[in-house]
Short mmCIF file of N, CA and C in Angstrom, two decimals:
data_model
loop_
_atom_site.label_atom_id
_atom_site.label_comp_id
_atom_site.label_asym_id
_atom_site.label_seq_id
_atom_site.Cartn_x
_atom_site.Cartn_y
_atom_site.Cartn_z
N MET A 1 -18.07 14.32 9.05
CA MET A 1 -18.43 13.57 7.88
C MET A 1 -17.95 12.13 8.04
N LYS A 2 -18.75 11.23 7.66
CA LYS A 2 -18.47 9.82 7.81
C LYS A 2 -17.61 9.32 6.65
N ASP A 3 -16.53 8.57 7.01
CA ASP A 3 -15.71 7.94 5.97
C ASP A 3 -16.50 6.81 5.34
N SER A 4 -16.52 6.80 4.03
CA SER A 4 -17.23 5.71 3.36
C SER A 4 -16.25 4.99 2.43
N PHE A 5 -16.43 3.72 2.34
CA PHE A 5 -15.64 2.93 1.42
C PHE A 5 -16.53 1.83 0.88
N THR A 6 -16.11 1.30 -0.21
CA THR A 6 -16.92 0.30 -0.88
C THR A 6 -16.08 -0.94 -1.13
N LEU A 7 -16.71 -2.08 -0.92
CA LEU A 7 -16.11 -3.35 -1.30
C LEU A 7 -16.70 -3.76 -2.63
N HIS A 8 -15.83 -4.00 -3.60
CA HIS A 8 -16.27 -4.42 -4.93
C HIS A 8 -15.98 -5.91 -5.08
N GLU A 9 -17.00 -6.68 -5.40
CA GLU A 9 -16.80 -8.10 -5.61
C GLU A 9 -16.03 -8.32 -6.90
N LEU A 10 -14.99 -9.15 -6.80
CA LEU A 10 -14.17 -9.45 -7.97
C LEU A 10 -14.58 -10.77 -8.62
N TYR A 11 -14.77 -11.80 -7.78
CA TYR A 11 -15.08 -13.12 -8.32
C TYR A 11 -15.76 -13.93 -7.23
N ARG A 12 -16.65 -14.83 -7.63
CA ARG A 12 -17.39 -15.66 -6.67
C ARG A 12 -17.49 -17.08 -7.20
N THR A 13 -17.32 -18.03 -6.29
CA THR A 13 -17.55 -19.44 -6.59
C THR A 13 -18.48 -19.99 -5.50
N ALA A 14 -18.79 -21.27 -5.60
CA ALA A 14 -19.65 -21.89 -4.59
C ALA A 14 -18.98 -21.94 -3.22
N LYS A 15 -17.67 -21.95 -3.19
CA LYS A 15 -16.92 -22.10 -1.94
C LYS A 15 -16.47 -20.77 -1.33
N GLY A 16 -16.45 -19.70 -2.11
CA GLY A 16 -15.97 -18.44 -1.57
C GLY A 16 -16.07 -17.31 -2.56
N PHE A 17 -15.52 -16.16 -2.17
CA PHE A 17 -15.54 -14.98 -3.03
C PHE A 17 -14.39 -14.07 -2.66
N THR A 18 -14.08 -13.14 -3.57
CA THR A 18 -13.06 -12.13 -3.30
C THR A 18 -13.66 -10.75 -3.56
N GLN A 19 -13.16 -9.79 -2.79
CA GLN A 19 -13.59 -8.41 -2.92
C GLN A 19 -12.36 -7.52 -2.90
N GLN A 20 -12.53 -6.32 -3.44
CA GLN A 20 -11.47 -5.33 -3.39
C GLN A 20 -11.96 -4.16 -2.58
N CYS A 21 -11.16 -3.71 -1.60
CA CYS A 21 -11.54 -2.60 -0.73
C CYS A 21 -10.92 -1.32 -1.25
N ASP A 22 -11.76 -0.29 -1.47
CA ASP A 22 -11.27 1.00 -1.94
C ASP A 22 -10.42 1.72 -0.89
N LEU A 23 -10.82 1.60 0.36
CA LEU A 23 -10.15 2.34 1.43
C LEU A 23 -8.75 1.79 1.72
N THR A 24 -8.62 0.50 1.85
CA THR A 24 -7.34 -0.10 2.23
C THR A 24 -6.54 -0.61 1.04
N ASN A 25 -7.15 -0.62 -0.14
CA ASN A 25 -6.51 -1.12 -1.35
C ASN A 25 -6.03 -2.56 -1.17
N ARG A 26 -6.91 -3.36 -0.59
CA ARG A 26 -6.60 -4.77 -0.34
C ARG A 26 -7.61 -5.67 -1.04
N ILE A 27 -7.16 -6.88 -1.28
CA ILE A 27 -8.03 -7.92 -1.81
C ILE A 27 -8.44 -8.79 -0.63
N ILE A 28 -9.73 -8.94 -0.44
CA ILE A 28 -10.24 -9.71 0.69
C ILE A 28 -10.77 -11.03 0.17
N LEU A 29 -10.15 -12.10 0.64
CA LEU A 29 -10.51 -13.46 0.24
C LEU A 29 -11.36 -14.08 1.34
N THR A 30 -12.54 -14.54 0.96
CA THR A 30 -13.39 -15.30 1.88
C THR A 30 -13.51 -16.68 1.28
N PHE A 31 -12.94 -17.65 1.98
CA PHE A 31 -12.94 -19.03 1.50
C PHE A 31 -13.37 -19.93 2.65
N GLY A 32 -14.55 -20.52 2.52
CA GLY A 32 -15.09 -21.28 3.64
C GLY A 32 -15.33 -20.33 4.80
N LYS A 33 -14.74 -20.63 5.94
CA LYS A 33 -14.88 -19.77 7.12
C LYS A 33 -13.70 -18.82 7.30
N GLN A 34 -12.73 -18.89 6.40
CA GLN A 34 -11.54 -18.05 6.49
C GLN A 34 -11.75 -16.74 5.74
N VAL A 35 -11.31 -15.65 6.35
CA VAL A 35 -11.30 -14.34 5.69
C VAL A 35 -9.89 -13.79 5.83
N ILE A 36 -9.27 -13.51 4.68
CA ILE A 36 -7.89 -13.03 4.67
C ILE A 36 -7.81 -11.81 3.76
N ALA A 37 -7.15 -10.76 4.26
CA ALA A 37 -6.95 -9.55 3.46
C ALA A 37 -5.50 -9.53 2.97
N PHE A 38 -5.33 -9.27 1.68
CA PHE A 38 -4.01 -9.26 1.05
C PHE A 38 -3.74 -7.91 0.39
N ARG A 39 -2.51 -7.48 0.44
CA ARG A 39 -2.06 -6.46 -0.50
C ARG A 39 -1.85 -7.20 -1.82
N TYR A 40 -1.77 -6.48 -2.92
CA TYR A 40 -1.71 -7.13 -4.23
C TYR A 40 -0.53 -8.10 -4.34
N LEU A 41 0.67 -7.68 -3.95
CA LEU A 41 1.85 -8.55 -4.08
C LEU A 41 1.74 -9.77 -3.17
N ASP A 42 1.12 -9.62 -2.01
CA ASP A 42 0.90 -10.76 -1.12
C ASP A 42 -0.12 -11.73 -1.73
N PHE A 43 -1.11 -11.19 -2.42
CA PHE A 43 -2.09 -12.03 -3.12
C PHE A 43 -1.38 -12.87 -4.18
N ILE A 44 -0.50 -12.24 -4.94
CA ILE A 44 0.26 -12.95 -5.99
C ILE A 44 1.12 -14.04 -5.36
N SER A 45 1.77 -13.74 -4.26
CA SER A 45 2.61 -14.71 -3.57
C SER A 45 1.77 -15.89 -3.06
N PHE A 46 0.61 -15.60 -2.50
CA PHE A 46 -0.28 -16.65 -2.01
C PHE A 46 -0.76 -17.53 -3.17
N ARG A 47 -1.12 -16.89 -4.26
CA ARG A 47 -1.59 -17.65 -5.42
C ARG A 47 -0.50 -18.59 -5.93
N ARG A 48 0.73 -18.11 -5.96
CA ARG A 48 1.84 -18.96 -6.40
C ARG A 48 2.04 -20.16 -5.48
N LYS A 49 1.89 -19.94 -4.16
CA LYS A 49 2.00 -21.05 -3.21
C LYS A 49 0.93 -22.11 -3.49
N VAL A 50 -0.27 -21.66 -3.72
CA VAL A 50 -1.38 -22.59 -3.99
C VAL A 50 -1.14 -23.32 -5.31
N ASP A 51 -0.66 -22.61 -6.31
CA ASP A 51 -0.42 -23.22 -7.62
C ASP A 51 0.74 -24.21 -7.61
N ARG A 52 1.67 -24.05 -6.66
CA ARG A 52 2.83 -24.95 -6.59
C ARG A 52 2.50 -26.30 -5.95
N VAL A 53 1.36 -26.43 -5.31
CA VAL A 53 1.00 -27.71 -4.70
C VAL A 53 0.79 -28.73 -5.81
N ASN A 54 1.41 -29.88 -5.66
CA ASN A 54 1.34 -30.93 -6.67
C ASN A 54 0.08 -31.76 -6.46
N LEU A 55 -0.95 -31.47 -7.24
CA LEU A 55 -2.22 -32.18 -7.12
C LEU A 55 -2.07 -33.65 -7.53
N HIS A 56 -1.20 -33.92 -8.47
CA HIS A 56 -0.98 -35.30 -8.92
C HIS A 56 -0.52 -36.17 -7.75
N ASP A 57 0.42 -35.66 -6.96
CA ASP A 57 0.88 -36.41 -5.78
C ASP A 57 -0.25 -36.62 -4.78
N MET A 58 -1.06 -35.61 -4.60
CA MET A 58 -2.17 -35.74 -3.65
C MET A 58 -3.18 -36.80 -4.10
N ILE A 59 -3.38 -36.90 -5.39
CA ILE A 59 -4.35 -37.86 -5.92
C ILE A 59 -3.83 -39.29 -5.81
N PHE A 60 -2.59 -39.50 -6.21
CA PHE A 60 -2.10 -40.85 -6.38
C PHE A 60 -1.26 -41.40 -5.22
N ASN A 61 -0.86 -40.57 -4.27
CA ASN A 61 -0.10 -41.06 -3.14
C ASN A 61 -1.05 -41.45 -2.03
N LEU A 62 -0.97 -42.66 -1.55
CA LEU A 62 -1.89 -43.18 -0.55
C LEU A 62 -1.47 -42.86 0.88
N ASP A 63 -0.32 -42.24 1.06
CA ASP A 63 0.16 -41.88 2.38
C ASP A 63 -0.75 -40.79 2.99
N ASP A 64 -0.99 -40.88 4.30
CA ASP A 64 -1.86 -39.91 4.98
C ASP A 64 -1.34 -38.48 4.89
N ALA A 65 -0.05 -38.32 4.75
CA ALA A 65 0.54 -36.98 4.66
C ALA A 65 0.08 -36.22 3.42
N TYR A 66 -0.42 -36.94 2.44
CA TYR A 66 -0.86 -36.31 1.19
C TYR A 66 -2.37 -36.06 1.15
N ASP A 67 -3.05 -36.27 2.27
CA ASP A 67 -4.50 -36.06 2.32
C ASP A 67 -4.87 -34.59 2.37
N PHE A 68 -3.94 -33.75 2.83
CA PHE A 68 -4.21 -32.32 2.95
C PHE A 68 -2.90 -31.54 2.79
N GLU A 69 -3.05 -30.26 2.58
CA GLU A 69 -1.90 -29.36 2.44
C GLU A 69 -2.15 -28.16 3.35
N VAL A 70 -1.12 -27.74 4.07
CA VAL A 70 -1.22 -26.56 4.92
C VAL A 70 -0.50 -25.42 4.20
N ILE A 71 -1.23 -24.34 3.97
CA ILE A 71 -0.66 -23.18 3.28
C ILE A 71 -0.84 -21.96 4.17
N GLU A 72 0.26 -21.25 4.38
CA GLU A 72 0.21 -20.06 5.21
C GLU A 72 0.06 -18.82 4.33
N ALA A 73 -0.86 -17.96 4.73
CA ALA A 73 -1.07 -16.71 4.01
C ALA A 73 0.01 -15.71 4.42
N PRO A 74 0.62 -15.03 3.46
CA PRO A 74 1.70 -14.09 3.78
C PRO A 74 1.22 -12.93 4.65
N LYS A 75 2.02 -12.63 5.67
CA LYS A 75 1.82 -11.47 6.54
C LYS A 75 0.49 -11.46 7.28
N SER A 76 -0.13 -12.61 7.47
CA SER A 76 -1.42 -12.60 8.17
C SER A 76 -1.49 -13.59 9.32
N ASN A 77 -0.47 -14.42 9.47
CA ASN A 77 -0.46 -15.45 10.53
C ASN A 77 -1.68 -16.36 10.47
N GLN A 78 -2.19 -16.59 9.28
CA GLN A 78 -3.31 -17.50 9.10
C GLN A 78 -2.86 -18.66 8.24
N GLN A 79 -3.34 -19.83 8.61
CA GLN A 79 -3.03 -21.03 7.84
C GLN A 79 -4.32 -21.65 7.36
N LEU A 80 -4.27 -22.16 6.15
CA LEU A 80 -5.40 -22.89 5.60
C LEU A 80 -5.00 -24.35 5.48
N VAL A 81 -5.84 -25.22 6.01
CA VAL A 81 -5.64 -26.66 5.87
C VAL A 81 -6.60 -27.10 4.77
N LEU A 82 -6.03 -27.50 3.64
CA LEU A 82 -6.81 -27.72 2.43
C LEU A 82 -6.74 -29.17 1.95
N THR A 83 -7.89 -29.72 1.66
CA THR A 83 -7.96 -31.03 1.04
C THR A 83 -7.77 -30.86 -0.47
N LEU A 84 -7.74 -31.95 -1.18
CA LEU A 84 -7.61 -31.90 -2.64
C LEU A 84 -8.74 -31.08 -3.26
N CYS A 85 -9.98 -31.34 -2.85
CA CYS A 85 -11.12 -30.60 -3.40
C CYS A 85 -11.03 -29.11 -3.05
N ASP A 86 -10.61 -28.80 -1.82
CA ASP A 86 -10.45 -27.40 -1.42
C ASP A 86 -9.41 -26.71 -2.28
N LEU A 87 -8.31 -27.39 -2.56
CA LEU A 87 -7.25 -26.81 -3.39
C LEU A 87 -7.74 -26.50 -4.79
N VAL A 88 -8.49 -27.41 -5.37
CA VAL A 88 -9.02 -27.18 -6.72
C VAL A 88 -9.96 -25.98 -6.71
N GLN A 89 -10.82 -25.91 -5.72
CA GLN A 89 -11.77 -24.79 -5.63
C GLN A 89 -11.06 -23.48 -5.33
N LEU A 90 -10.03 -23.51 -4.49
CA LEU A 90 -9.28 -22.29 -4.19
C LEU A 90 -8.51 -21.81 -5.42
N ARG A 91 -7.94 -22.74 -6.18
CA ARG A 91 -7.25 -22.35 -7.42
C ARG A 91 -8.21 -21.65 -8.38
N ASP A 92 -9.41 -22.19 -8.49
CA ASP A 92 -10.41 -21.56 -9.36
C ASP A 92 -10.73 -20.15 -8.88
N LEU A 93 -10.92 -19.99 -7.59
CA LEU A 93 -11.23 -18.68 -7.03
C LEU A 93 -10.09 -17.69 -7.25
N LEU A 94 -8.87 -18.13 -7.01
CA LEU A 94 -7.72 -17.24 -7.18
C LEU A 94 -7.48 -16.89 -8.65
N SER A 95 -7.66 -17.86 -9.54
CA SER A 95 -7.49 -17.59 -10.97
C SER A 95 -8.55 -16.62 -11.48
N GLY A 96 -9.79 -16.81 -11.06
CA GLY A 96 -10.86 -15.91 -11.45
C GLY A 96 -10.63 -14.50 -10.93
N THR A 97 -10.12 -14.41 -9.72
CA THR A 97 -9.81 -13.10 -9.14
C THR A 97 -8.70 -12.42 -9.92
N GLN A 98 -7.66 -13.17 -10.25
CA GLN A 98 -6.55 -12.59 -11.03
C GLN A 98 -7.04 -12.11 -12.39
N PHE A 99 -7.91 -12.88 -13.02
CA PHE A 99 -8.47 -12.48 -14.31
C PHE A 99 -9.26 -11.17 -14.16
N ALA A 100 -10.08 -11.07 -13.12
CA ALA A 100 -10.87 -9.85 -12.89
C ALA A 100 -9.95 -8.65 -12.65
N LEU A 101 -8.90 -8.83 -11.88
CA LEU A 101 -7.95 -7.73 -11.62
C LEU A 101 -7.24 -7.30 -12.90
N ASP A 102 -6.81 -8.28 -13.70
CA ASP A 102 -6.14 -7.96 -14.97
C ASP A 102 -7.08 -7.24 -15.93
N LEU A 103 -8.32 -7.72 -16.00
CA LEU A 103 -9.30 -7.09 -16.88
C LEU A 103 -9.59 -5.66 -16.44
N ASN A 104 -9.78 -5.45 -15.14
CA ASN A 104 -10.02 -4.09 -14.63
C ASN A 104 -8.85 -3.17 -14.95
N SER A 105 -7.65 -3.69 -14.81
CA SER A 105 -6.45 -2.90 -15.10
C SER A 105 -6.39 -2.51 -16.58
N MET A 106 -6.67 -3.47 -17.46
CA MET A 106 -6.65 -3.18 -18.91
C MET A 106 -7.73 -2.18 -19.29
N LEU A 107 -8.92 -2.33 -18.72
CA LEU A 107 -10.00 -1.39 -19.01
C LEU A 107 -9.66 0.01 -18.51
N HIS A 108 -9.11 0.09 -17.32
CA HIS A 108 -8.72 1.39 -16.76
C HIS A 108 -7.68 2.05 -17.64
N GLU A 109 -6.68 1.29 -18.06
CA GLU A 109 -5.64 1.82 -18.93
C GLU A 109 -6.20 2.29 -20.26
N ALA A 110 -7.08 1.48 -20.86
CA ALA A 110 -7.65 1.83 -22.16
C ALA A 110 -8.54 3.06 -22.06
N LEU A 111 -9.35 3.14 -21.03
CA LEU A 111 -10.26 4.28 -20.88
C LEU A 111 -9.52 5.57 -20.65
N TYR A 112 -8.49 5.53 -19.82
CA TYR A 112 -7.77 6.76 -19.52
C TYR A 112 -6.79 7.14 -20.61
N THR A 113 -6.36 6.17 -21.43
CA THR A 113 -5.50 6.48 -22.56
C THR A 113 -6.31 7.21 -23.64
N TYR A 114 -7.52 6.74 -23.90
CA TYR A 114 -8.37 7.36 -24.92
C TYR A 114 -8.99 8.66 -24.44
N ALA A 115 -9.14 8.82 -23.13
CA ALA A 115 -9.74 10.05 -22.60
C ALA A 115 -8.76 11.22 -22.62
N SER A 116 -7.47 10.91 -22.68
CA SER A 116 -6.44 11.97 -22.64
C SER A 116 -6.30 12.69 -23.95
#
């Protein structure tokens, strides 16, 4: 018998999308040409790293060092080199994904609480 698993899309933007894998219980982030698989806690850690980047400094500091930000994904040995626009778009993607995960969790809890 063939093992089957399904990827469920969580959120999509013009720059990328996220999916949840039933088999591995991972969140798969596709952003530009990068594909990174996260466990839930690693996803939260990555989102916090992205949210901690000071966009104000990137906008108003004219130094070349502020033109991009390098963010390493936890436990994957992958780095993303992100411009200001990339960071804004990635934040949107990660926030939308978190909202979808929270909503799915609340629905699951409500449905199984009332079904019992």
